[in-house]
Coordinates of C-alpha atoms in Angstrom, one line a residue:
X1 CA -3.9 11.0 -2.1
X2 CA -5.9 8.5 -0.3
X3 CA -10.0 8.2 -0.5
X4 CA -12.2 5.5 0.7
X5 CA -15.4 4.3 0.7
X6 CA -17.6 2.7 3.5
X7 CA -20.9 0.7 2.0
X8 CA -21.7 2.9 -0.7
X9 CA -21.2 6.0 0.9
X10 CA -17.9 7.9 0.2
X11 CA -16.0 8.9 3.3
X12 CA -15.5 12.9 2.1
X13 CA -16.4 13.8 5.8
X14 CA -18.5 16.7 6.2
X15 CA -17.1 18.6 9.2
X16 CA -18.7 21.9 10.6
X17 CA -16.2 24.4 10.3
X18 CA -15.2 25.0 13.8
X19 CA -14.9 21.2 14.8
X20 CA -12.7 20.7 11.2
X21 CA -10.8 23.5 12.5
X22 CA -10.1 21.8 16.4
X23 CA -9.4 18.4 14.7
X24 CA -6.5 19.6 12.6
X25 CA -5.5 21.3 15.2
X26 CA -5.1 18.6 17.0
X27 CA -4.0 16.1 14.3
X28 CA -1.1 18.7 13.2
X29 CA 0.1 18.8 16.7
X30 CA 0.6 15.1 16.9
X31 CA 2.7 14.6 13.4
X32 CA 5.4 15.2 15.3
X33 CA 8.5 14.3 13.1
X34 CA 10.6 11.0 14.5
X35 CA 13.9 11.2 14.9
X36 CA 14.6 9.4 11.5
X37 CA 17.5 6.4 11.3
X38 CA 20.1 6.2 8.8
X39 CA 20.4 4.7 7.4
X40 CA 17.4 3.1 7.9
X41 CA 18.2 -1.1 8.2
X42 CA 16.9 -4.5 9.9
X43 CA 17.8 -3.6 13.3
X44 CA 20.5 -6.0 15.1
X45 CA 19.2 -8.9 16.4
X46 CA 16.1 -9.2 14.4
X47 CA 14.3 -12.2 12.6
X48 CA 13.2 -12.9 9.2
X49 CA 9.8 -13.9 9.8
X50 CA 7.8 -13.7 6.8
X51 CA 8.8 -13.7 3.7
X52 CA 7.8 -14.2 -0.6
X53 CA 11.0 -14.8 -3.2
X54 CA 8.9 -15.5 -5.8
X55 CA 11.3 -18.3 -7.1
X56 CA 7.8 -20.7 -8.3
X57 CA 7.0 -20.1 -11.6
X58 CA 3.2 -19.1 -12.4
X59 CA 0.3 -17.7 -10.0
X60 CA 1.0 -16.1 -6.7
X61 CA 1.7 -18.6 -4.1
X62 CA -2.3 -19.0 -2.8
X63 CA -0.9 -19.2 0.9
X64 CA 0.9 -16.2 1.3
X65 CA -1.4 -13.5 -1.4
X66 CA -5.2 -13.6 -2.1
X67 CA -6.7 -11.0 -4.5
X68 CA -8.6 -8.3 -3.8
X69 CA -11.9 -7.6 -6.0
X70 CA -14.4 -6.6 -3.9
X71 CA -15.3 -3.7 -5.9
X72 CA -15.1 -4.6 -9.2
X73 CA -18.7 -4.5 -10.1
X74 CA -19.1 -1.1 -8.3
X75 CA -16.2 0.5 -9.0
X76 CA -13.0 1.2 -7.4
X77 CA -11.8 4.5 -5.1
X78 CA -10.9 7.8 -6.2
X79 CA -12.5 7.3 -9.8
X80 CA -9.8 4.7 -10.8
X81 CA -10.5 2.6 -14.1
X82 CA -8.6 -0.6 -13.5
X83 CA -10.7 -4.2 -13.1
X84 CA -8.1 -6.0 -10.9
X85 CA -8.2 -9.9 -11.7
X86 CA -8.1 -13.2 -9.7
X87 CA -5.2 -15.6 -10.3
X88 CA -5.0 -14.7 -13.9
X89 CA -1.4 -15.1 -15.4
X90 CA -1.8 -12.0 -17.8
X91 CA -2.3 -9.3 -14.7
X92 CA -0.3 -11.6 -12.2
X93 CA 2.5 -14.3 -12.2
X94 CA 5.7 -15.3 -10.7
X95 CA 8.4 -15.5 -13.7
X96 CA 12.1 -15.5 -13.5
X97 CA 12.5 -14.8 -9.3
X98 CA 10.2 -11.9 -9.5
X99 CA 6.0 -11.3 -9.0
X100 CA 5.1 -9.3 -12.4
X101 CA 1.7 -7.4 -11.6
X102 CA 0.8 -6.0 -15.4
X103 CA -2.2 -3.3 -16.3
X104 CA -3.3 -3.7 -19.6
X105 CA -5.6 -2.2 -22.0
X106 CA -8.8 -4.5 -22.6
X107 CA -11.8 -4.7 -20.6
X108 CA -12.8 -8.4 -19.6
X109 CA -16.5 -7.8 -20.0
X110 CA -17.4 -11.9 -20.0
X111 CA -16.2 -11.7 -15.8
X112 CA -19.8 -11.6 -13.9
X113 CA -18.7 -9.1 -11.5
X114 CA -16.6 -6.6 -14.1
X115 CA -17.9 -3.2 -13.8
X116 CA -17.3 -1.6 -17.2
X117 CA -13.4 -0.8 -16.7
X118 CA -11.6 -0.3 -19.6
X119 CA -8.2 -2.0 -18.3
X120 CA -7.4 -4.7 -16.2
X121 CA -4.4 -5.4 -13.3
X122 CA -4.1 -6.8 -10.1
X123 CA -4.2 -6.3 -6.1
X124 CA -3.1 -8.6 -4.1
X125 CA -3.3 -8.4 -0.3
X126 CA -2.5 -10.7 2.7
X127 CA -6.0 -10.5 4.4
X128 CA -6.6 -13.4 6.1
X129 CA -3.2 -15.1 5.9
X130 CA -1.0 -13.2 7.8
X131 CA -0.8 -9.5 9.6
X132 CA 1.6 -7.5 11.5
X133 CA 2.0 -5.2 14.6
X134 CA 5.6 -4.6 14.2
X135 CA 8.5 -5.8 11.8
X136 CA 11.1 -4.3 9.4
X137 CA 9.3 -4.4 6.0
X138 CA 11.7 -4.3 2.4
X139 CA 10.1 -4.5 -1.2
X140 CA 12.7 -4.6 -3.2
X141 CA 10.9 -3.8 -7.1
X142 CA 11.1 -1.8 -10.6
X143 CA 8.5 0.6 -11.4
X144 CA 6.1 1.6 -14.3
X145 CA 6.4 5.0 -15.7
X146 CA 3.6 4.9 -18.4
X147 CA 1.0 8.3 -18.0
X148 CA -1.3 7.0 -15.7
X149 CA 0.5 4.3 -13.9
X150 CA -0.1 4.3 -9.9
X151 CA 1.8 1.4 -8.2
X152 CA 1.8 0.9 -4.5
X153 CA 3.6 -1.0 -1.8
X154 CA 1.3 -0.2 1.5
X155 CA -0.6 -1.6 4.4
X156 CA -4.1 -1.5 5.6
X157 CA -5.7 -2.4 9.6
X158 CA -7.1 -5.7 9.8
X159 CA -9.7 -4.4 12.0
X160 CA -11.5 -2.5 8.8
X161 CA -12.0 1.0 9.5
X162 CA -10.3 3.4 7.5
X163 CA -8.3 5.6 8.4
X164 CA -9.3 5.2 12.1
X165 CA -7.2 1.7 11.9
X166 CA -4.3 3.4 10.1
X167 CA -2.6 3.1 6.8
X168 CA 1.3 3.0 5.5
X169 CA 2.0 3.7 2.2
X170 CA 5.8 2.3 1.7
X171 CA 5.8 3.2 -1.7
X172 CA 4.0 5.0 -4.0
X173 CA 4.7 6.2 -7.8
X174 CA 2.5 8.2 -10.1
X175 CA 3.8 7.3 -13.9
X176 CA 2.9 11.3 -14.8
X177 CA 5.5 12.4 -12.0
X178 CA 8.0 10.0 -12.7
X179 CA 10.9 9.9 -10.4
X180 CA 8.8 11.1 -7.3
X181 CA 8.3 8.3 -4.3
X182 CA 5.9 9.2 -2.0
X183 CA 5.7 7.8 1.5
X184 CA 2.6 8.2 3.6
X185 CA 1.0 7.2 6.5
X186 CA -2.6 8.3 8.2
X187 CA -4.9 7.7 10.8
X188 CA -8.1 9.0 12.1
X189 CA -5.8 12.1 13.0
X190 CA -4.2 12.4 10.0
X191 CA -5.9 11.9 6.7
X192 CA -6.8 13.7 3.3
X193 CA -10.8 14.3 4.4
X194 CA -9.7 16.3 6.8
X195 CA -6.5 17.9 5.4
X196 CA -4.2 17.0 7.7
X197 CA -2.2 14.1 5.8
X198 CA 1.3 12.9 6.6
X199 CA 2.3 12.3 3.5
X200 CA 6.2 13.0 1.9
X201 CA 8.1 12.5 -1.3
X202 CA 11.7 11.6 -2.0
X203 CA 13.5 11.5 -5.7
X204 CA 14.5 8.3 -7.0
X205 CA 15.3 9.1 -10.6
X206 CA 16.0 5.6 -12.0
X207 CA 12.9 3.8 -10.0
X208 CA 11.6 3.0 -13.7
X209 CA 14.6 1.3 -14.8
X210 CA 16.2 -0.3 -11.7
X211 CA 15.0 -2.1 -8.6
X212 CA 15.0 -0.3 -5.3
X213 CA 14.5 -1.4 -1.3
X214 CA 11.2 -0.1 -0.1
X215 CA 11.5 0.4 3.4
X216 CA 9.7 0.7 6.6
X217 CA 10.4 0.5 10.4
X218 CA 7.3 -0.5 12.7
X219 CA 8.8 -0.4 16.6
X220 CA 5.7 0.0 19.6
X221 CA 7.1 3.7 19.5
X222 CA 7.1 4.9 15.7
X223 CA 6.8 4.2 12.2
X224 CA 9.3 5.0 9.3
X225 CA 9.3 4.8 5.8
X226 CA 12.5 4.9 3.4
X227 CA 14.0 3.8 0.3
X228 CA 17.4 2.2 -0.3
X229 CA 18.0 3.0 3.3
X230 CA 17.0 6.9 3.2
X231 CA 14.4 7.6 5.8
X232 CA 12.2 10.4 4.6
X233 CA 9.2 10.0 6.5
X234 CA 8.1 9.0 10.1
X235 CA 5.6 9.2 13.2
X236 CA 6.0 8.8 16.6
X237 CA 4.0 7.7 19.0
X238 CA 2.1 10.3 21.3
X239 CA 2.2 9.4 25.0
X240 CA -1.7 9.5 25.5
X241 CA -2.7 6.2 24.2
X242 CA -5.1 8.2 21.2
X243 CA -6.0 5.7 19.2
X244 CA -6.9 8.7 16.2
X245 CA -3.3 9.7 16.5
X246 CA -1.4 6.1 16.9
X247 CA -4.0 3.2 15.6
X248 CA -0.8 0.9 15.4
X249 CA -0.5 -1.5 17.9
X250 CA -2.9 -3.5 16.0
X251 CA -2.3 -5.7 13.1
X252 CA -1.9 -4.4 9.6
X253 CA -1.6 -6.7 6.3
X254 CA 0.5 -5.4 3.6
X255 CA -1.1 -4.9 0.0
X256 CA 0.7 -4.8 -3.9
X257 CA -1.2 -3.7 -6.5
X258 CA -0.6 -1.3 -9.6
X259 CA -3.7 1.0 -10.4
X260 CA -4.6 3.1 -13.6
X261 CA -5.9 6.7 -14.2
X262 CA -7.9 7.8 -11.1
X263 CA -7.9 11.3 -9.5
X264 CA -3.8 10.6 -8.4
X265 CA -2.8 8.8 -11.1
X266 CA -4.1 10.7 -13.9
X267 CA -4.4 10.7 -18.0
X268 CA -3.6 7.2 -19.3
X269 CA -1.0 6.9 -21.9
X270 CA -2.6 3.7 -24.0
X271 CA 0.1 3.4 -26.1
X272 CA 2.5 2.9 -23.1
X273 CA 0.2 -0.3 -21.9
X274 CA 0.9 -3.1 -21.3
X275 CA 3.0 -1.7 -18.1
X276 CA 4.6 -3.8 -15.2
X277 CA 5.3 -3.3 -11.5
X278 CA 8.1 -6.0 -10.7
X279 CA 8.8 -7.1 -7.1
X280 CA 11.9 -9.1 -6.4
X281 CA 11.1 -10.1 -3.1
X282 CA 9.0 -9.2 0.5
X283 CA 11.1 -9.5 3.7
X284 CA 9.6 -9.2 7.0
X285 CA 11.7 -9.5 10.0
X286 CA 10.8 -9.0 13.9
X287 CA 12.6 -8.5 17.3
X288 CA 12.7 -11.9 18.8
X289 CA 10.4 -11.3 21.2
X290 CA 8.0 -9.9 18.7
X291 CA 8.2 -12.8 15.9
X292 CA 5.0 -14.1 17.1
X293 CA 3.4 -10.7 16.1
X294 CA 3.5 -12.2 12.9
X295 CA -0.4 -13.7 12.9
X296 CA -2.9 -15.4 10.6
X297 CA -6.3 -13.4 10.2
X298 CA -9.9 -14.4 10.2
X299 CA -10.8 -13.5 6.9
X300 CA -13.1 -11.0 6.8
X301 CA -16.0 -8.8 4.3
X302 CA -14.1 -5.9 2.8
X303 CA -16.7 -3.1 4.6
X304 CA -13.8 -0.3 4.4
X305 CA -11.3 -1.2 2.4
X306 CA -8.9 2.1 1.9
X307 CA -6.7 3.5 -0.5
X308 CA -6.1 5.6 -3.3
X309 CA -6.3 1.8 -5.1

């Protein structure tokens, strides 16, 4: 489930009933199914363009991830009690080949801008160091199981606006419904405040215990998402040029982060912490023609910053 905030004020839209009714309306008719590839793979021909192997030991490599805290102090989305921390080794490090994002238990009240959370992680985002408006997208990673656990693999509009600029989940995990992937992707169309969400799961039983490919397909035409090269989700473009139904011709910037308890990921397990979300690698590849999609942001104030996270 995905919630956001704007400012201070939380974006549980407050439709009259017969325009709610004519939006989803419309919004259902445009989540059109894709035709869905399989299996679903880096298209021939294409470039890697972008990517992280995580083979330096320590923090994050500063040009490719910066952290996201922005609201720490007030609180993150959907009632989620993580503090996620900046380049600090216990909630984020490179270790072995792999990027280890750990929640703990412990609440690092001496940080000025910590807002009272009982447990700390990490979110790191590429904001302001590189985007995308196309590509073939693979996280390979192991997931946490603990009871209250809520990895995700996803991607936000630069632009700012959510869910009017889009969002792709790639991956996301719920520790109380272990074994159940979900893939998701919304725009000002389709989106949780007004019901209409395209949003779909697929069973990876093991994704605890062994690493997986996270998948997703970005062409101009449609988006879709898959695991281990099972599609299970997509979106195609419309042919009118709505922006609410197909924000995606404009730069996105992927995100990793693992939150804890909130309204999706539900009742903590303590004695499972500390827990880990484990990412082998990020691969980003692009048609040739497209490889300069891959761009460098302004960075910009988080004013809408989405997600269930």
């Amino acid at each position: 489930m995905r919630t956001t905030m704007f400012g201070s004020t939380t974006t549980a839209v407050m439709l009259s009933a017969w325009l709610a009714t004519a939006l989803a309306a419309t919004a259902l008719a445009a989540n059109t199914p894709a035709p869905l590839t399989v299996p679903l793979a880096v298209p021939a021909g294409w470039q890697l363009v972008w990517s992280d192997e995580f083979d330096t030991d320590g923090l994050p490599d500063p040009t490719r991830w910066d952290y996201d805290t922005a609201f720490n102090r007030q609180g993150w989305f959907n009632h989620e009690r993580q503090y996620y921390a900046r380049a600090r080794l216990e909630n984020s490090r490179v270790a072995g080949g792999k990027l280890i994002i750990t929640a703990r238990k412990e609440a690092l009240a001496d940080l000025p801008d910590h807002g009272g959370q009982p447990y700390s992680s990490a979110r790191l985002f590429t904001r302001g160091l590189a985007s995308w408006t196309t590509g073939f997208f693979e996280v390979r990673a192991r997931l946490p199981c603990g009871g209250g656990t809520w990895p995700a693999i996803w991607m936000l509009g630069s632009r700012g606006s959510w869910p009017g600029d889009g969002e792709i989940d790639i991956m996301e995990h719920v520790g109380n419904k272990r074994g159940e992937i979900l893939g998701s992707i919304y725009t000002g169309a389709q989106n949780w405040p007004m019901n209409t969400p395209n949003s779909k799961a697929i069973r990876v039983d093991d994704a605890c215990h062994a690493f997986h490919n996270y998948q997703l397909l970005w062409t101009p035409d449609q988006l879709v998402i898959g695991v281990d090269g099972r599609p299970y989700n997509s979106l195609r473009k419309g042919g009118d040029g709505d922006y609410r139904q197909w924000p995606f011709a404009s730069p996105q910037y992927l995100l990793l982060n693992l939150a804890i308890g909130g309204d999706l990921g539900g009742a903590v397990d303590d004695a499972s912490l500390p827990q880990q979300l484990e990412i082998d690698y990020v691969r980003v590849f692009q048609a040739p023609a497209r490889a300069a999609a891959t761009v460098a942001s302004p960075p910009k104030q988080p004013a809408a910053s989405s997600q269930s996270q």
